[in-house]
Amino acid sequence: MSRQFNMSGPIEISQACVDDPFWSAEQELVRTAVLPYQWRALNDKVPGASPSYCMHNFRAAAALNKRLNGQEGSGDFQPPTYTNQGFHCLPEDPDHPDPDKFYGYVFQDTDFSKWVEAVGYSLAHHPDADLERLADGAIDIVCAAQLDSGYLDTYYILNGMNRHFTNLKDHHELYCLGHLIEGAIAYYQGTGKTKLLHAAERFADYVAATFGPGDNQLHGYPGHEIAEMALIRLYETTGIKRYLDLAAYFVNQRGTSPLYFEQEDRQRAAYEHADFTIDDSRPAPYAYYQAHEPVAQQRQAVGHAVRAGYLYAGAADVARLTEDPALNEAVHAVWRDIVDKKLYVTGGVGADADAESHSYAYDLPNDTGYCETCASVAMVFFARRMLQLDPRSEYADVMELALYNTVLDGMAMDGKSFFYGNPLEVRPQTKRNKDPRYSYVPIVRKRWFGCACCPPNLARLVESVQDYAYTLAEDGSTLFVHLYIGGRIQADLGEGSIELRVQSELPWKGRIRLEVEASSDGRTTLALRLPSWAGGDAAADAVTVHTGQGSSNAISRRLEQGYLYLSGPWKQGDRIDIDFDMPVRVVAANPLVSQDAGKVAVTRGPMVYCAEERDNGANLHLLHLDGSALSGDASRVKVEPFIFQAGAYLDDPQAEGHVDTVSRSMVRLQVPAWREPAEGADTAPLYRQWQPVRRMPTTATLIPYFAWSNRGENEMRVFLDVD
Amino acid sequence: MSRQFNMSGPIEISQACVDDPFWSAEQELVRTAVLPYQWRALNDKVPGASPSYCMHNFRAAAALNKRLNGQEGSGDFQPPTYTNQGFHCLPEDPDHPDPDKFYGYVFQDTDFSKWVEAVGYSLAHHPDADLERLADGAIDIVCAAQLDSGYLDTYYILNGMNRHFTNLKDHHELYCLGHLIEGAIAYYQGTGKTKLLHAAERFADYVAATFGPGDNQLHGYPGHEIAEMALIRLYETTGIKRYLDLAAYFVNQRGTSPLYFEQEDRQRAAYEHADFTIDDSRPAPYAYYQAHEPVAQQRQAVGHAVRAGYLYAGAADVARLTEDPALNEAVHAVWRDIVDKKLYVTGGVGADADAESHSYAYDLPNDTGYCETCASVAMVFFARRMLQLDPRSEYADVMELALYNTVLDGMAMDGKSFFYGNPLEVRPQTKRNKDPRYSYVPIVRKRWFGCACCPPNLARLVESVQDYAYTLAEDGSTLFVHLYIGGRIQADLGEGSIELRVQSELPWKGRIRLEVEASSDGRTTLALRLPSWAGGDAAADAVTVHTGQGSSNAISRRLEQGYLYLSGPWKQGDRIDIDFDMPVRVVAANPLVSQDAGKVAVTRGPMVYCAEERDNGANLHLLHLDGSALSGDASRVKVEPFIFQAGAYLDDPQAEGHVDTVSRSMVRLQVPAWREPAEGADTAPLYRQWQPVRRMPTTATLIPYFAWSNRGENEMRVFLDVD
């Protein structure tokens, strides 16, 4: 692998800030609505919501720890009797949980870690003494729960340490480690405080001693990945190579023969005197965990889509830092498999709701597709790691697509309710009739989830979105601009530094301005992404450089893999003006996607659009975009700025689907269309002699996908018939 | 209700026989392939197939019975520990089942009853001393298992009688009674032997004493209906009014408040010291059993589609015989609900695979729709009862549709494998990838099923199909001909009798001849159905009467509700020649059926057609019928007689999907069509700028639906895109 020149790393959170009409609103929602709500949720203080028991568990573990002076208890592991398969434990009397018992999901500790991560990002740019005091108090409790050995997972601390690390496949201890590291680093970067970071390091040290190739070590790896990329981040933060080695071990050991999870399953069955059978409900056992074959040999994206995305992100990190050509080939192949065969037009992944998993090639159902919010978060992680390996605009295109659509769709306009899954087509009658085929398909957002992975995952990503906008080449020569988000960026270059002010009218207009606010001496390259929605390489013509000398001749221009490299002696006052074309695009899927045959999606810039019943009436399957009007080009579509009025009122404002009044500027599309009439259909026969359909001309009103389901329960479609 | 004149009853099996190119072949398959196979299955002698344990259980019960001299045992009920929720019991060591234990499904006794029913029909026209001896031997075993009280269900006889009739909802004892009656009557009618009939009567007497409005009686009813229509048949066979009363009690008591099943569930929970919770996974608790509201108030077809069809058939019987206007209104309303909102174009019902149930209005998914073979058998039963109430050709149209399509589709061309579900669209990749959304959707037929309801249900219907071709008005004045199946029919009329010889070229051609072979004196009416596929009332012109006198003036013609009533002094040698038009029909679904938007099905006569990959290539979603060629009329479709070659060879001839070589004359359709090209699609991007599709002209070859999946695993679609 000789791509060293092109490798890049992220900017530290404190070096970039957001000041952007679109993204500041999202961050503000997270800061003012999500973080306080999440804190109450962690402490089981949200009326009507499934209790988290997260802080309860840390308190219980801290109390036990105090009694035992930080040592492991000597008692045998007692799997909770009040549990559903050891996975979700609920108190027998919900009003009186036992203060000494573990409750919630086995991975419930991560609720804290994800919250403190978002808090760390927020504090980096919005100092808030009350919030910081709250977080410090929580950190004290969490750290008090840590054993002297460094181990820190309340499920085993409370239920019996003698069985810890015996069910890596499903019991998420290493997942808890990963999230703890991510949270600790963010809090350290946001506040400079090291207490939680040291706790995370101690847990990581314990794991590094326990896992590895040594005879006395366990040869296992996480059942739910994330530790891989977290350990890389810990390595990049601390410089301690042990963490890189452990990440590399986890990635390279995964799926090697004999399969660790199969051995573990056999041993656990023997211990429990239970039968061992291989789960053959899927084509490849353990593919759900991406642990069916060595990662370096994997070519297809399989299994649980969040696990998969986290693994691929971690593997790309390891490939980059260990310069491993086999791993590099694997992540590139898996990326292609996703983007060419398994990615929804919205940036969603994971078509198979039953297993929250990638489905097979070209299987992209619109109505039952899962598209978990977290899976799109994971795709953003993966895409940025691919950019770090290899700056091609394709990666940033997908990253941007997922961010603006499936990620943001996860949160209501008022920041108070959330989607776990993000379907491309819903009909409320599936819910009214409790149709089991659609049991995973939400029609409106929920306040919270017992398994609350998505809201805090979205929160931590939105609060750190600037981290995905930029990377810096390893040699400090090039600052890559992947996303155009207003704000400031200060980057330490090889031979100095540069500071930019960015103004952006995205996602509604293609106008962007980058101003050099400060620059040290030396030749610097700014590599600007040319989005595919703006025409790819052709969009370079939309980029104009104004240098302080009144001429930009000193700045060289070079196009490579979808980036415009502008190199030269950048000076304070230099300016780049961009006016990307933002045409409406009418997009068809590959003919092998049977679910999209005869249909199109409409996009503009990074936004994917959808039709809601609220604007277009019911029975959206009878709404057709007018193919003859659209053929050739999409110029007959009217692009219309408007004020979106969110709000859905229910008697109980805590109920599913309630959205407070929010107004937000957006752009909607008015598309020539026709409708098949359905008057009298409910009294007409079920079958009739076919005749060409009578076309009633109309206009389809399309709104940005992320805004749907903010005006009450109604039908929605992304893919619409065209003819 | 003053429809008495129009009420009619079925012909006894011995009075009508089949001699018909199409149906004789089907009956021959059942007689020569299915019945012997079924006997081996009942006796657990089919290598590789799930054992039935049916005769095992009867033998075990007979042995126990002998030990206890026909008395109930005194031991407490022991729910099998080797069972899955008390529903399907399997031996711990499959090679050594305990000879004294019950195995299989709780309703496993019905495997025998359904077999002996088909045997009875078969013996009525095909005397077979060996088969009769085999059946007599089985009957001896079954009767030896009957308790002195008359009770006969081996599940409770073997597991403990003290809990019998405590789980009517799920434990199928009254379902076993119903099937036993049906089998016993058929065997009596086929052989004149009464032993099994008397056993059935004794069980019915026991149930009649146990259930009813009395203070000391149980106020319950069957969890899985069938006893209702079986008891009506027993009443009509024996003339004993007690059986009519019991049937009427079961129908009228069902769903009354307080709900019996809810009370039973509460009591059973208390007995088992378990929590009682109402299952609210569906909109109306107990609607799965059609037991959510009184039957006379029901207006919608809901719940398990086989149960539903059996109930509606029984309710129509009771409505007819008790002249109950409320019940009459209910069955008419439910019929309309099915036919107007829940019936597949193939005659299938039960769109919801998860619960084997009717779904909500207009929800007719082609790819996940269940359409259980048994549910179509039940629709045939229901339709004939509606005809008996009210002779409208609509009922016979649906009966015929279900028979020729979803029922016959249940069996492979070699009679050796069977479909449980009958989807309208399959793609083999769903099976190859173990896609859980399609876990109930078969691609190829199976040899047998542990829960073997469908193959024997199909067998008993095919062997008695002539029973559905005719009914006789109660006053003996009118012989209704509902289906045109070649053979002979002898009917005892009010004032004499008539004997007809029928020749039919259905389903491939509309030519039918009915010859009067004998007729006693008196004015007789022959009421001939005018099928909707032949034009309905207009098809009366296709019916020509030739009387012996060379003139048919003496025969009056009257049209009513889709029947041509031909009345007059029919004499030997008189003849009716019919030449129904059999146009190709291109059928669209109601626009409220979202799954069929933009699609059509093609039918001709009673047959529904489908496209298989074998004839049309893969990716059937890219095959479009040519709308401009078809608009106006369907005359550009080529109707082509051909020899269908069934056969799919696998290394293991017992494996799923193996079909022996069979040739059969059929008609296929060649339809003008076009294809969207897909060359290179597997290396093309997943999304692209939409352009109107390039149309590659082609011809779609459609085969009769019942013949699909006889040439190996491949794609199939009934509804095809048209434009």
Coordinates of C-alpha atoms in Angstrom, one line a residue, chain A residues 102-271:
Chain A
F102 CA -28.5 -5.0 37.6
Y103 CA -31.4 -4.0 35.4
G104 CA -31.8 -3.1 31.7
Y105 CA -29.9 -4.4 28.7
V106 CA -26.5 -6.0 29.1
F107 CA -25.1 -3.0 27.3
Q108 CA -26.9 -0.5 29.4
D109 CA -23.6 1.1 30.6
T110 CA -23.2 2.6 27.2
D111 CA -26.2 4.9 27.7
F112 CA -23.9 6.9 30.0
S113 CA -20.9 6.7 27.6
K114 CA -22.9 8.0 24.7
W115 CA -24.4 10.8 26.7
V116 CA -21.1 11.9 28.1
E117 CA -19.6 11.8 24.6
A118 CA -22.2 14.2 23.3
V119 CA -21.8 16.3 26.5
G120 CA -18.0 16.5 25.8
Y121 CA -18.6 17.7 22.2
S122 CA -21.1 20.2 23.4
L123 CA -18.9 21.6 26.1
A124 CA -16.1 22.1 23.6
H125 CA -18.0 25.0 22.1
H126 CA -20.8 25.8 24.6
P127 CA -19.3 26.0 28.1
D128 CA -22.0 25.2 30.5
A129 CA -21.0 24.9 34.2
D130 CA -24.2 23.2 35.3
L131 CA -23.9 20.6 32.6
E132 CA -20.2 20.0 33.4
R133 CA -20.9 19.6 37.1
L134 CA -23.7 17.1 36.3
A135 CA -21.3 15.2 34.1
D136 CA -18.5 15.3 36.6
G137 CA -20.8 13.9 39.2
A138 CA -21.9 11.1 36.9
I139 CA -18.2 10.4 36.1
D140 CA -17.5 10.1 39.8
I141 CA -20.2 7.4 40.1
V142 CA -19.0 5.5 37.0
C143 CA -15.4 5.6 38.2
A144 CA -16.4 4.4 41.6
A145 CA -17.9 1.3 40.0
Q146 CA -14.6 0.3 38.3
L147 CA -12.8 -2.6 39.9
D148 CA -9.2 -2.3 40.9
S149 CA -8.3 -4.5 38.0
G150 CA -9.6 -1.9 35.7
Y151 CA -12.6 -4.0 34.6
L152 CA -15.7 -1.9 34.2
D153 CA -19.0 -3.4 33.1
T154 CA -21.7 -3.4 35.7
Y155 CA -23.5 -6.4 34.3
Y156 CA -20.8 -8.8 35.5
I157 CA -19.6 -6.7 38.5
L158 CA -23.1 -7.0 39.9
N159 CA -24.1 -10.5 38.7
G160 CA -20.8 -12.3 39.3
M161 CA -17.3 -11.7 37.9
N162 CA -16.4 -15.3 37.6
R163 CA -18.2 -15.6 34.3
H164 CA -17.0 -12.3 32.7
F165 CA -15.7 -12.6 29.2
T166 CA -17.4 -15.9 28.7
N167 CA -20.0 -14.6 26.3
L168 CA -18.2 -12.1 24.2
K169 CA -20.6 -12.9 21.4
D170 CA -23.7 -11.4 23.0
H171 CA -22.8 -9.8 26.3
H172 CA -21.3 -6.6 25.0
E173 CA -18.5 -6.1 27.5
L174 CA -16.0 -5.0 24.8
Y175 CA -18.8 -2.8 23.3
C176 CA -19.1 -1.1 26.7
L177 CA -15.3 -0.6 26.6
G178 CA -15.5 1.0 23.2
H179 CA -18.2 3.4 24.1
L180 CA -16.5 4.3 27.3
I181 CA -13.3 5.2 25.4
E182 CA -15.3 7.3 22.9
G183 CA -17.1 9.1 25.7
A184 CA -14.0 9.6 27.8
I185 CA -12.0 11.1 24.9
A186 CA -14.8 13.4 23.9
Y187 CA -15.1 14.6 27.5
Y188 CA -11.3 15.0 27.8
Q189 CA -11.3 17.0 24.5
G190 CA -14.2 19.1 25.6
T191 CA -13.1 19.9 29.1
G192 CA -9.4 18.9 29.4
K193 CA -10.5 16.6 32.4
T194 CA -8.7 13.3 32.5
K195 CA -10.6 11.3 35.2
L196 CA -12.8 9.4 32.8
L197 CA -10.1 9.1 30.2
H198 CA -7.8 7.4 32.8
A199 CA -10.7 5.0 33.8
A200 CA -11.1 4.1 30.1
E201 CA -7.4 3.6 29.7
R202 CA -7.4 1.3 32.8
F203 CA -10.2 -0.8 31.4
A204 CA -8.4 -0.9 28.0
D205 CA -5.2 -2.0 29.7
Y206 CA -7.1 -4.8 31.5
V207 CA -8.5 -5.9 28.2
A208 CA -5.2 -5.6 26.4
A209 CA -3.7 -7.9 29.1
T210 CA -6.5 -10.3 28.8
F211 CA -6.8 -10.6 25.0
G212 CA -4.1 -11.4 22.6
P213 CA -2.1 -14.2 20.9
G214 CA -0.4 -15.3 24.2
D215 CA -1.1 -18.8 25.6
N216 CA -2.5 -17.3 28.7
Q217 CA -4.7 -14.9 26.8
L218 CA -8.2 -15.1 25.4
H219 CA -8.2 -15.2 21.6
G220 CA -11.6 -13.5 21.3
Y221 CA -13.0 -10.3 20.0
P222 CA -16.1 -8.1 20.5
G223 CA -19.5 -9.5 19.7
H224 CA -20.7 -6.0 18.9
E225 CA -17.9 -4.0 17.4
I226 CA -16.9 -0.5 18.3
A227 CA -13.8 -1.1 20.5
E228 CA -11.7 -1.4 17.3
M229 CA -12.2 2.2 16.2
A230 CA -12.4 3.5 19.8
L231 CA -9.0 1.9 20.6
I232 CA -7.6 3.6 17.5
R233 CA -8.8 6.9 18.7
L234 CA -7.3 6.2 22.1
Y235 CA -4.0 5.4 20.4
E236 CA -4.3 8.6 18.4
T237 CA -5.1 10.6 21.5
T238 CA -2.5 9.0 23.9
G239 CA 0.1 7.8 21.5
I240 CA 0.2 4.5 23.4
K241 CA 0.8 1.8 20.8
R242 CA -0.7 -1.0 23.0
Y243 CA -4.1 0.3 22.0
L244 CA -3.4 0.2 18.3
D245 CA -2.1 -3.4 18.7
L246 CA -5.2 -4.4 20.6
A247 CA -7.4 -2.9 17.9
A248 CA -5.4 -4.7 15.2
Y249 CA -5.6 -7.9 17.2
F250 CA -9.4 -7.7 17.4
V251 CA -9.8 -7.0 13.7
N252 CA -7.3 -9.6 12.5
Q253 CA -8.3 -12.3 14.9
R254 CA -12.0 -12.0 14.0
G255 CA -13.4 -14.8 12.0
T256 CA -10.2 -16.9 12.0
S257 CA -10.5 -20.6 12.3
P258 CA -11.5 -22.2 14.6
L259 CA -14.3 -19.6 15.1
Y260 CA -14.0 -18.2 18.6
F261 CA -17.8 -17.6 19.0
E262 CA -18.5 -21.2 18.1
Q263 CA -16.0 -22.4 20.6
E264 CA -17.4 -20.0 23.2
D265 CA -21.0 -21.2 22.4
R266 CA -19.9 -24.8 22.9
Q267 CA -18.1 -24.1 26.1
R268 CA -21.0 -22.1 27.5
A269 CA -23.5 -24.9 26.5
A270 CA -21.3 -27.4 28.3
Y271 CA -21.1 -25.1 31.4

